[in-house]
PDB file of C-alpha atoms in Angstrom:
ATOM      1  CA  UNK W  40     -52.142  26.023-224.212  1.00  0.00           C
ATOM      2  CA  UNK W  41     -54.880  23.842-224.953  1.00  0.00           C
ATOM      3  CA  UNK W  42     -58.684  24.074-223.764  1.00  0.00           C
ATOM      4  CA  UNK W  43     -62.077  25.134-225.531  1.00  0.00           C
ATOM      5  CA  UNK W  44     -62.544  28.661-226.178  1.00  0.00           C
ATOM      6  CA  UNK W  45     -66.330  30.094-226.870  1.00  0.00           C
ATOM      7  CA  UNK W  46     -67.051  33.005-228.224  1.00  0.00           C
ATOM      8  CA  UNK W  47     -68.598  35.824-227.474  1.00  0.00           C
ATOM      9  CA  UNK W  48     -68.969  35.732-223.664  1.00  0.00           C
ATOM     10  CA  UNK W  49     -72.664  37.624-223.927  1.00  0.00           C
ATOM     11  CA  UNK W  50     -74.676  37.923-226.755  1.00  0.00           C
ATOM     12  CA  UNK W  51     -77.914  39.777-227.483  1.00  0.00           C
ATOM     13  CA  UNK W  52     -80.290  39.652-230.201  1.00  0.00           C
ATOM     14  CA  UNK W  53     -83.919  40.374-231.070  1.00  0.00           C
ATOM     15  CA  UNK W  54     -86.299  37.835-231.341  1.00  0.00           C
ATOM     16  CA  UNK W  55     -86.849  36.503-235.068  1.00  0.00           C
ATOM     17  CA  UNK W  56     -83.111  36.554-235.554  1.00  0.00           C
ATOM     18  CA  UNK W  57     -80.828  33.465-236.201  1.00  0.00           C
ATOM     19  CA  UNK W  58     -77.514  33.534-233.984  1.00  0.00           C
ATOM     20  CA  UNK W  59     -74.614  31.337-233.943  1.00  0.00           C
ATOM     21  CA  UNK W  60     -72.084  30.814-231.143  1.00  0.00           C
ATOM     22  CA  UNK W  61     -68.903  29.704-231.582  1.00  0.00           C
ATOM     23  CA  UNK W  62     -66.905  26.611-230.029  1.00  0.00           C
ATOM     24  CA  UNK W  63     -63.278  25.616-230.840  1.00  0.00           C
ATOM     25  CA  UNK W  64     -60.700  23.041-229.328  1.00  0.00           C
ATOM     26  CA  UNK W  65     -57.361  22.676-229.616  1.00  0.00           C
ATOM     27  CA  UNK W  66     -56.876  19.264-227.474  1.00  0.00           C
ATOM     28  CA  UNK W  67     -57.362  17.003-230.520  1.00  0.00           C
ATOM     29  CA  UNK W  68     -60.733  15.872-229.501  1.00  0.00           C
ATOM     30  CA  UNK W  69     -62.969  13.567-231.846  1.00  0.00           C
ATOM     31  CA  UNK W  70     -66.176  14.326-229.796  1.00  0.00           C
ATOM     32  CA  UNK W  71     -67.930  17.650-229.037  1.00  0.00           C
ATOM     33  CA  UNK W  72     -71.104  18.397-227.628  1.00  0.00           C
ATOM     34  CA  UNK W  73     -73.132  21.633-227.071  1.00  0.00           C
ATOM     35  CA  UNK W  74     -75.534  21.747-223.687  1.00  0.00           C
ATOM     36  CA  UNK W  75     -77.996  24.333-222.631  1.00  0.00           C
ATOM     37  CA  UNK W  76     -78.095  25.517-219.061  1.00  0.00           C
ATOM     38  CA  UNK W  77     -81.358  27.061-217.441  1.00  0.00           C
ATOM     39  CA  UNK W  78     -81.582  28.774-214.207  1.00  0.00           C
ATOM     40  CA  UNK W  79     -81.592  25.890-211.197  1.00  0.00           C
ATOM     41  CA  UNK W  80     -81.171  23.268-213.841  1.00  0.00           C
ATOM     42  CA  UNK W  81     -78.819  20.816-214.869  1.00  0.00           C
ATOM     43  CA  UNK W  82     -77.217  20.494-217.985  1.00  0.00           C
ATOM     44  CA  UNK W  83     -79.429  19.488-221.497  1.00  0.00           C
ATOM     45  CA  UNK W  84     -77.883  18.154-224.342  1.00  0.00           C
ATOM     46  CA  UNK W  85     -78.632  19.638-227.684  1.00  0.00           C
ATOM     47  CA  UNK W  86     -76.306  18.064-230.281  1.00  0.00           C
ATOM     48  CA  UNK W  87     -73.273  16.049-230.158  1.00  0.00           C
ATOM     49  CA  UNK W  88     -70.614  14.933-232.809  1.00  0.00           C
ATOM     50  CA  UNK W  89     -68.464  11.568-232.508  1.00  0.00           C
ATOM     51  CA  UNK W  90     -66.712  12.740-235.883  1.00  0.00           C
ATOM     52  CA  UNK W  91     -66.324  15.505-238.592  1.00  0.00           C
ATOM     53  CA  UNK W  92     -68.822  15.506-241.157  1.00  0.00           C
ATOM     54  CA  UNK W  93     -71.765  13.644-238.523  1.00  0.00           C
ATOM     55  CA  UNK W  94     -73.840  14.867-235.972  1.00  0.00           C
ATOM     56  CA  UNK W  95     -76.412  13.667-233.671  1.00  0.00           C
ATOM     57  CA  UNK W  96     -79.777  15.397-231.971  1.00  0.00           C
ATOM     58  CA  UNK W  97     -79.534  15.183-228.197  1.00  0.00           C
ATOM     59  CA  UNK W  98     -82.620  15.636-225.973  1.00  0.00           C
ATOM     60  CA  UNK W  99     -83.548  18.836-226.598  1.00  0.00           C
ATOM     61  CA  UNK W 100     -82.301  19.694-230.571  1.00  0.00           C
ATOM     62  CA  UNK W 101     -85.591  21.387-231.795  1.00  0.00           C
ATOM     63  CA  UNK W 102     -84.501  25.014-232.848  1.00  0.00           C
ATOM     64  CA  UNK W 103     -81.204  24.670-233.190  1.00  0.00           C
ATOM     65  CA  UNK W 104     -78.661  23.686-235.776  1.00  0.00           C
ATOM     66  CA  UNK W 105     -75.036  22.660-235.775  1.00  0.00           C
ATOM     67  CA  UNK W 106     -72.320  21.754-238.677  1.00  0.00           C
ATOM     68  CA  UNK W 107     -68.830  19.678-237.982  1.00  0.00           C
ATOM     69  CA  UNK W 108     -66.995  20.743-240.973  1.00  0.00           C
ATOM     70  CA  UNK W 109     -63.555  20.633-239.100  1.00  0.00           C
ATOM     71  CA  UNK W 110     -62.317  18.394-235.705  1.00  0.00           C
ATOM     72  CA  UNK W 111     -61.720  21.934-234.181  1.00  0.00           C
ATOM     73  CA  UNK W 112     -64.790  23.501-234.670  1.00  0.00           C
ATOM     74  CA  UNK W 113     -68.635  22.756-233.643  1.00  0.00           C
ATOM     75  CA  UNK W 114     -70.760  25.741-234.143  1.00  0.00           C
ATOM     76  CA  UNK W 115     -74.308  25.568-233.006  1.00  0.00           C
ATOM     77  CA  UNK W 116     -77.000  28.024-234.706  1.00  0.00           C
ATOM     78  CA  UNK W 117     -79.841  29.277-232.612  1.00  0.00           C
ATOM     79  CA  UNK W 118     -82.382  29.938-234.875  1.00  0.00           C
ATOM     80  CA  UNK W 119     -86.123  31.950-234.645  1.00  0.00           C
ATOM     81  CA  UNK W 120     -87.991  28.451-234.666  1.00  0.00           C
ATOM     82  CA  UNK W 121     -86.330  28.134-230.772  1.00  0.00           C
ATOM     83  CA  UNK W 122     -89.051  29.264-228.553  1.00  0.00           C
ATOM     84  CA  UNK W 123     -87.093  30.035-225.476  1.00  0.00           C
ATOM     85  CA  UNK W 124     -83.621  30.910-226.684  1.00  0.00           C
ATOM     86  CA  UNK W 125     -82.367  32.894-223.876  1.00  0.00           C
ATOM     87  CA  UNK W 126     -79.961  30.486-221.826  1.00  0.00           C
ATOM     88  CA  UNK W 127     -76.435  29.796-220.757  1.00  0.00           C
ATOM     89  CA  UNK W 128     -74.867  27.856-223.825  1.00  0.00           C
ATOM     90  CA  UNK W 129     -72.134  25.292-223.123  1.00  0.00           C
ATOM     91  CA  UNK W 130     -69.479  23.519-225.449  1.00  0.00           C
ATOM     92  CA  UNK W 131     -67.684  20.576-224.241  1.00  0.00           C
ATOM     93  CA  UNK W 132     -65.446  18.160-225.964  1.00  0.00           C
ATOM     94  CA  UNK W 133     -63.865  14.570-225.313  1.00  0.00           C
ATOM     95  CA  UNK W 134     -61.576  12.155-226.665  1.00  0.00           C
ATOM     96  CA  UNK W 135     -63.114   8.917-227.845  1.00  0.00           C
ATOM     97  CA  UNK W 136     -59.808   6.768-227.643  1.00  0.00           C
ATOM     98  CA  UNK W 137     -60.999   3.349-225.714  1.00  0.00           C
ATOM     99  CA  UNK W 138     -59.210   3.240-222.596  1.00  0.00           C
ATOM    100  CA  UNK W 139     -60.058   6.383-221.458  1.00  0.00           C
ATOM    101  CA  UNK W 140     -62.589   8.220-219.086  1.00  0.00           C
ATOM    102  CA  UNK W 141     -64.577   9.689-221.736  1.00  0.00           C
ATOM    103  CA  UNK W 142     -64.566  12.841-219.242  1.00  0.00           C
ATOM    104  CA  UNK W 143     -65.838  15.918-220.821  1.00  0.00           C
ATOM    105  CA  UNK W 144     -63.699  19.534-221.036  1.00  0.00           C
ATOM    106  CA  UNK W 145     -66.248  22.557-221.008  1.00  0.00           C
ATOM    107  CA  UNK W 146     -65.654  25.846-222.345  1.00  0.00           C
ATOM    108  CA  UNK W 147     -66.582  29.364-220.458  1.00  0.00           C
ATOM    109  CA  UNK W 148     -69.991  29.363-222.215  1.00  0.00           C
ATOM    110  CA  UNK W 149     -71.873  31.790-224.044  1.00  0.00           C
ATOM    111  CA  UNK W 150     -74.993  33.680-222.160  1.00  0.00           C
ATOM    112  CA  UNK W 151     -77.663  34.538-224.665  1.00  0.00           C
ATOM    113  CA  UNK W 152     -80.483  36.996-224.198  1.00  0.00           C
ATOM    114  CA  UNK W 153     -82.932  37.141-226.657  1.00  0.00           C
ATOM    115  CA  UNK W 154     -85.695  40.047-226.420  1.00  0.00           C
TER     116      UNK W 154
ATOM    117  CA  UNK J 187     -85.195   6.796-217.835  1.00  0.00           C
ATOM    118  CA  UNK J 188     -81.976   8.031-216.851  1.00  0.00           C
ATOM    119  CA  UNK J 189     -82.175  10.628-214.247  1.00  0.00           C
ATOM    120  CA  UNK J 190     -79.410  12.016-211.419  1.00  0.00           C
ATOM    121  CA  UNK J 191     -80.499  13.386-208.655  1.00  0.00           C
ATOM    122  CA  UNK J 192     -79.001  15.853-206.023  1.00  0.00           C
ATOM    123  CA  UNK J 193     -79.734  17.766-202.848  1.00  0.00           C
ATOM    124  CA  UNK J 194     -79.995  21.809-204.229  1.00  0.00           C
ATOM    125  CA  UNK J 195     -78.363  23.322-201.185  1.00  0.00           C
ATOM    126  CA  UNK J 196     -75.358  22.938-198.578  1.00  0.00           C
ATOM    127  CA  UNK J 197     -73.898  25.099-196.132  1.00  0.00           C
ATOM    128  CA  UNK J 198     -71.033  24.399-194.180  1.00  0.00           C
ATOM    129  CA  UNK J 199     -68.626  26.294-192.189  1.00  0.00           C
ATOM    130  CA  UNK J 200     -64.670  27.233-193.592  1.00  0.00           C
ATOM    131  CA  UNK J 201     -62.311  24.242-192.327  1.00  0.00           C
ATOM    132  CA  UNK J 202     -64.995  21.500-192.011  1.00  0.00           C
ATOM    133  CA  UNK J 203     -65.574  18.887-194.459  1.00  0.00           C
ATOM    134  CA  UNK J 204     -68.541  18.792-197.104  1.00  0.00           C
ATOM    135  CA  UNK J 205     -70.451  15.804-198.242  1.00  0.00           C
ATOM    136  CA  UNK J 206     -72.179  16.068-201.530  1.00  0.00           C
ATOM    137  CA  UNK J 207     -74.477  13.300-202.466  1.00  0.00           C
ATOM    138  CA  UNK J 208     -75.890  12.129-205.994  1.00  0.00           C
ATOM    139  CA  UNK J 209     -77.832   8.827-206.757  1.00  0.00           C
ATOM    140  CA  UNK J 210     -78.222   7.617-210.297  1.00  0.00           C
ATOM    141  CA  UNK J 211     -80.233   5.150-211.989  1.00  0.00           C
ATOM    142  CA  UNK J 212     -78.525   3.891-214.807  1.00  0.00           C
ATOM    143  CA  UNK J 213     -76.907   0.760-213.403  1.00  0.00           C
ATOM    144  CA  UNK J 214     -74.753   0.361-216.691  1.00  0.00           C
ATOM    145  CA  UNK J 215     -72.875   3.442-216.259  1.00  0.00           C
ATOM    146  CA  UNK J 216     -69.074   2.704-216.939  1.00  0.00           C
ATOM    147  CA  UNK J 217     -68.140   6.466-215.190  1.00  0.00           C
ATOM    148  CA  UNK J 218     -69.071   8.978-212.927  1.00  0.00           C
ATOM    149  CA  UNK J 219     -68.226  12.046-212.639  1.00  0.00           C
ATOM    150  CA  UNK J 220     -67.865  15.364-210.362  1.00  0.00           C
ATOM    151  CA  UNK J 221     -68.014  18.809-211.885  1.00  0.00           C
ATOM    152  CA  UNK J 222     -67.632  22.376-209.869  1.00  0.00           C
ATOM    153  CA  UNK J 223     -69.268  25.403-211.498  1.00  0.00           C
ATOM    154  CA  UNK J 224     -68.546  28.969-210.575  1.00  0.00           C
ATOM    155  CA  UNK J 225     -70.652  31.882-211.115  1.00  0.00           C
ATOM    156  CA  UNK J 226     -70.805  32.873-215.146  1.00  0.00           C
ATOM    157  CA  UNK J 227     -68.146  30.207-215.732  1.00  0.00           C
ATOM    158  CA  UNK J 228     -68.163  26.313-217.462  1.00  0.00           C
ATOM    159  CA  UNK J 229     -67.974  23.306-216.026  1.00  0.00           C
ATOM    160  CA  UNK J 230     -64.397  22.010-214.238  1.00  0.00           C
ATOM    161  CA  UNK J 231     -63.905  18.535-214.279  1.00  0.00           C
ATOM    162  CA  UNK J 232     -62.783  17.763-210.431  1.00  0.00           C
ATOM    163  CA  UNK J 233     -62.625  13.844-210.479  1.00  0.00           C
ATOM    164  CA  UNK J 234     -64.154  10.647-211.715  1.00  0.00           C
ATOM    165  CA  UNK J 235     -64.484   7.006-210.680  1.00  0.00           C
ATOM    166  CA  UNK J 236     -65.020   3.904-212.742  1.00  0.00           C
ATOM    167  CA  UNK J 237     -67.777   1.947-211.615  1.00  0.00           C
ATOM    168  CA  UNK J 238     -65.859  -1.158-210.468  1.00  0.00           C
ATOM    169  CA  UNK J 239     -63.988   1.135-207.781  1.00  0.00           C
ATOM    170  CA  UNK J 240     -65.318   2.184-204.134  1.00  0.00           C
ATOM    171  CA  UNK J 241     -63.294   4.926-203.490  1.00  0.00           C
ATOM    172  CA  UNK J 242     -61.032   7.269-205.224  1.00  0.00           C
ATOM    173  CA  UNK J 243     -59.351  10.051-202.983  1.00  0.00           C
ATOM    174  CA  UNK J 244     -57.656  13.012-204.656  1.00  0.00           C
ATOM    175  CA  UNK J 245     -55.798  15.255-202.247  1.00  0.00           C
ATOM    176  CA  UNK J 246     -58.620  17.084-200.506  1.00  0.00           C
ATOM    177  CA  UNK J 247     -61.353  15.289-202.423  1.00  0.00           C
ATOM    178  CA  UNK J 248     -62.426  11.664-201.809  1.00  0.00           C
ATOM    179  CA  UNK J 249     -65.437  10.191-204.096  1.00  0.00           C
ATOM    180  CA  UNK J 250     -67.306   7.343-202.365  1.00  0.00           C
ATOM    181  CA  UNK J 251     -69.470   4.820-204.535  1.00  0.00           C
ATOM    182  CA  UNK J 252     -71.781   2.140-203.714  1.00  0.00           C
ATOM    183  CA  UNK J 253     -72.971   0.687-206.857  1.00  0.00           C
ATOM    184  CA  UNK J 254     -75.757  -1.626-205.059  1.00  0.00           C
ATOM    185  CA  UNK J 255     -77.660   1.783-203.882  1.00  0.00           C
ATOM    186  CA  UNK J 256     -76.555   3.826-206.890  1.00  0.00           C
ATOM    187  CA  UNK J 257     -75.090   6.405-204.657  1.00  0.00           C
ATOM    188  CA  UNK J 258     -72.356   8.955-205.460  1.00  0.00           C
ATOM    189  CA  UNK J 259     -70.412  11.059-203.065  1.00  0.00           C
ATOM    190  CA  UNK J 260     -67.831  13.575-202.875  1.00  0.00           C
ATOM    191  CA  UNK J 261     -66.370  14.665-199.743  1.00  0.00           C
ATOM    192  CA  UNK J 262     -64.262  17.985-199.614  1.00  0.00           C
ATOM    193  CA  UNK J 263     -62.102  18.240-196.547  1.00  0.00           C
ATOM    194  CA  UNK J 264     -60.995  21.485-194.985  1.00  0.00           C
ATOM    195  CA  UNK J 265     -63.498  23.348-197.010  1.00  0.00           C
ATOM    196  CA  UNK J 266     -62.316  26.799-197.920  1.00  0.00           C
ATOM    197  CA  UNK J 267     -64.136  29.842-199.030  1.00  0.00           C
ATOM    198  CA  UNK J 268     -62.858  29.422-202.370  1.00  0.00           C
ATOM    199  CA  UNK J 269     -64.748  26.212-202.649  1.00  0.00           C
ATOM    200  CA  UNK J 270     -68.185  27.854-203.142  1.00  0.00           C
ATOM    201  CA  UNK J 271     -69.628  27.121-206.054  1.00  0.00           C
ATOM    202  CA  UNK J 272     -72.210  24.836-207.637  1.00  0.00           C
ATOM    203  CA  UNK J 273     -71.279  20.906-207.701  1.00  0.00           C
ATOM    204  CA  UNK J 274     -72.722  18.789-210.687  1.00  0.00           C
ATOM    205  CA  UNK J 275     -72.617  14.827-210.632  1.00  0.00           C
ATOM    206  CA  UNK J 276     -73.321  13.015-213.981  1.00  0.00           C
ATOM    207  CA  UNK J 277     -73.089   9.399-215.285  1.00  0.00           C
ATOM    208  CA  UNK J 278     -71.964   8.065-218.361  1.00  0.00           C
ATOM    209  CA  UNK J 279     -74.525   6.427-220.801  1.00  0.00           C
ATOM    210  CA  UNK J 280     -74.368   4.944-224.118  1.00  0.00           C
ATOM    211  CA  UNK J 281     -70.649   3.856-224.027  1.00  0.00           C
ATOM    212  CA  UNK J 282     -69.485   4.827-227.391  1.00  0.00           C
ATOM    213  CA  UNK J 283     -71.262   7.859-227.661  1.00  0.00           C
ATOM    214  CA  UNK J 284     -69.965   9.361-224.237  1.00  0.00           C
ATOM    215  CA  UNK J 285     -73.331  11.128-223.543  1.00  0.00           C
ATOM    216  CA  UNK J 286     -73.503  12.431-219.975  1.00  0.00           C
ATOM    217  CA  UNK J 287     -76.362  12.828-217.887  1.00  0.00           C
ATOM    218  CA  UNK J 288     -76.114  15.727-215.289  1.00  0.00           C
ATOM    219  CA  UNK J 289     -77.696  16.015-212.129  1.00  0.00           C
ATOM    220  CA  UNK J 290     -79.558  19.717-211.257  1.00  0.00           C
ATOM    221  CA  UNK J 291     -76.175  20.311-209.199  1.00  0.00           C
ATOM    222  CA  UNK J 292     -75.517  21.432-205.576  1.00  0.00           C
ATOM    223  CA  UNK J 293     -74.993  24.661-204.372  1.00  0.00           C
ATOM    224  CA  UNK J 294     -72.218  24.878-201.850  1.00  0.00           C
ATOM    225  CA  UNK J 295     -71.875  27.751-199.442  1.00  0.00           C
ATOM    226  CA  UNK J 296     -68.858  27.954-197.138  1.00  0.00           C
ATOM    227  CA  UNK J 297     -69.596  30.388-194.377  1.00  0.00           C
ATOM    228  CA  UNK J 298     -66.288  32.109-192.939  1.00  0.00           C
TER     229      UNK J 298
END
């Protein structure tokens, strides 16, 4: 059963602590993405990776870090430098094959609350 | 810069058709997409349309694209209460980077 998994579904942290959100896919996709969603807003791109061991900053990368050591995995670390980390975080993946529509498939999301 | 705009809210009665509208700015977008998000869940891809097409139909869903006006719409026929959700349109930018720009979403409320 192919898809994208994110864990945990809910995460609570104290201010000042780093936290890592997990994202795994078994769709054999080369590209993976992290988005942040705030109430009443669309999705904003944090980081993306088109191939293993390479990633690029998105529109709101400050206070976040990522790694891409394996094709299947793209963990996101929310650092203490992120000023307003409470949000819903979504991971996605897509094929990079030519001739495809490059549609992105999403995981179920992780809701992070920092107090 | 790139911007995708949608109206915030749409209310329809069960059995009626729903039309959700979207305007985008990047004329070089290759694909445009519609996603559905139910409360507390991730985004589900509903359909997409290639930029050289005017229309695409998929069961109850019809996508219309007016490239001249940069206007995209999603029509849901025979709307059901299970269609109640937030609908996002998105445009592809950047070619091989596969980056998408999302609208702010339209909340569709279906009244029984």
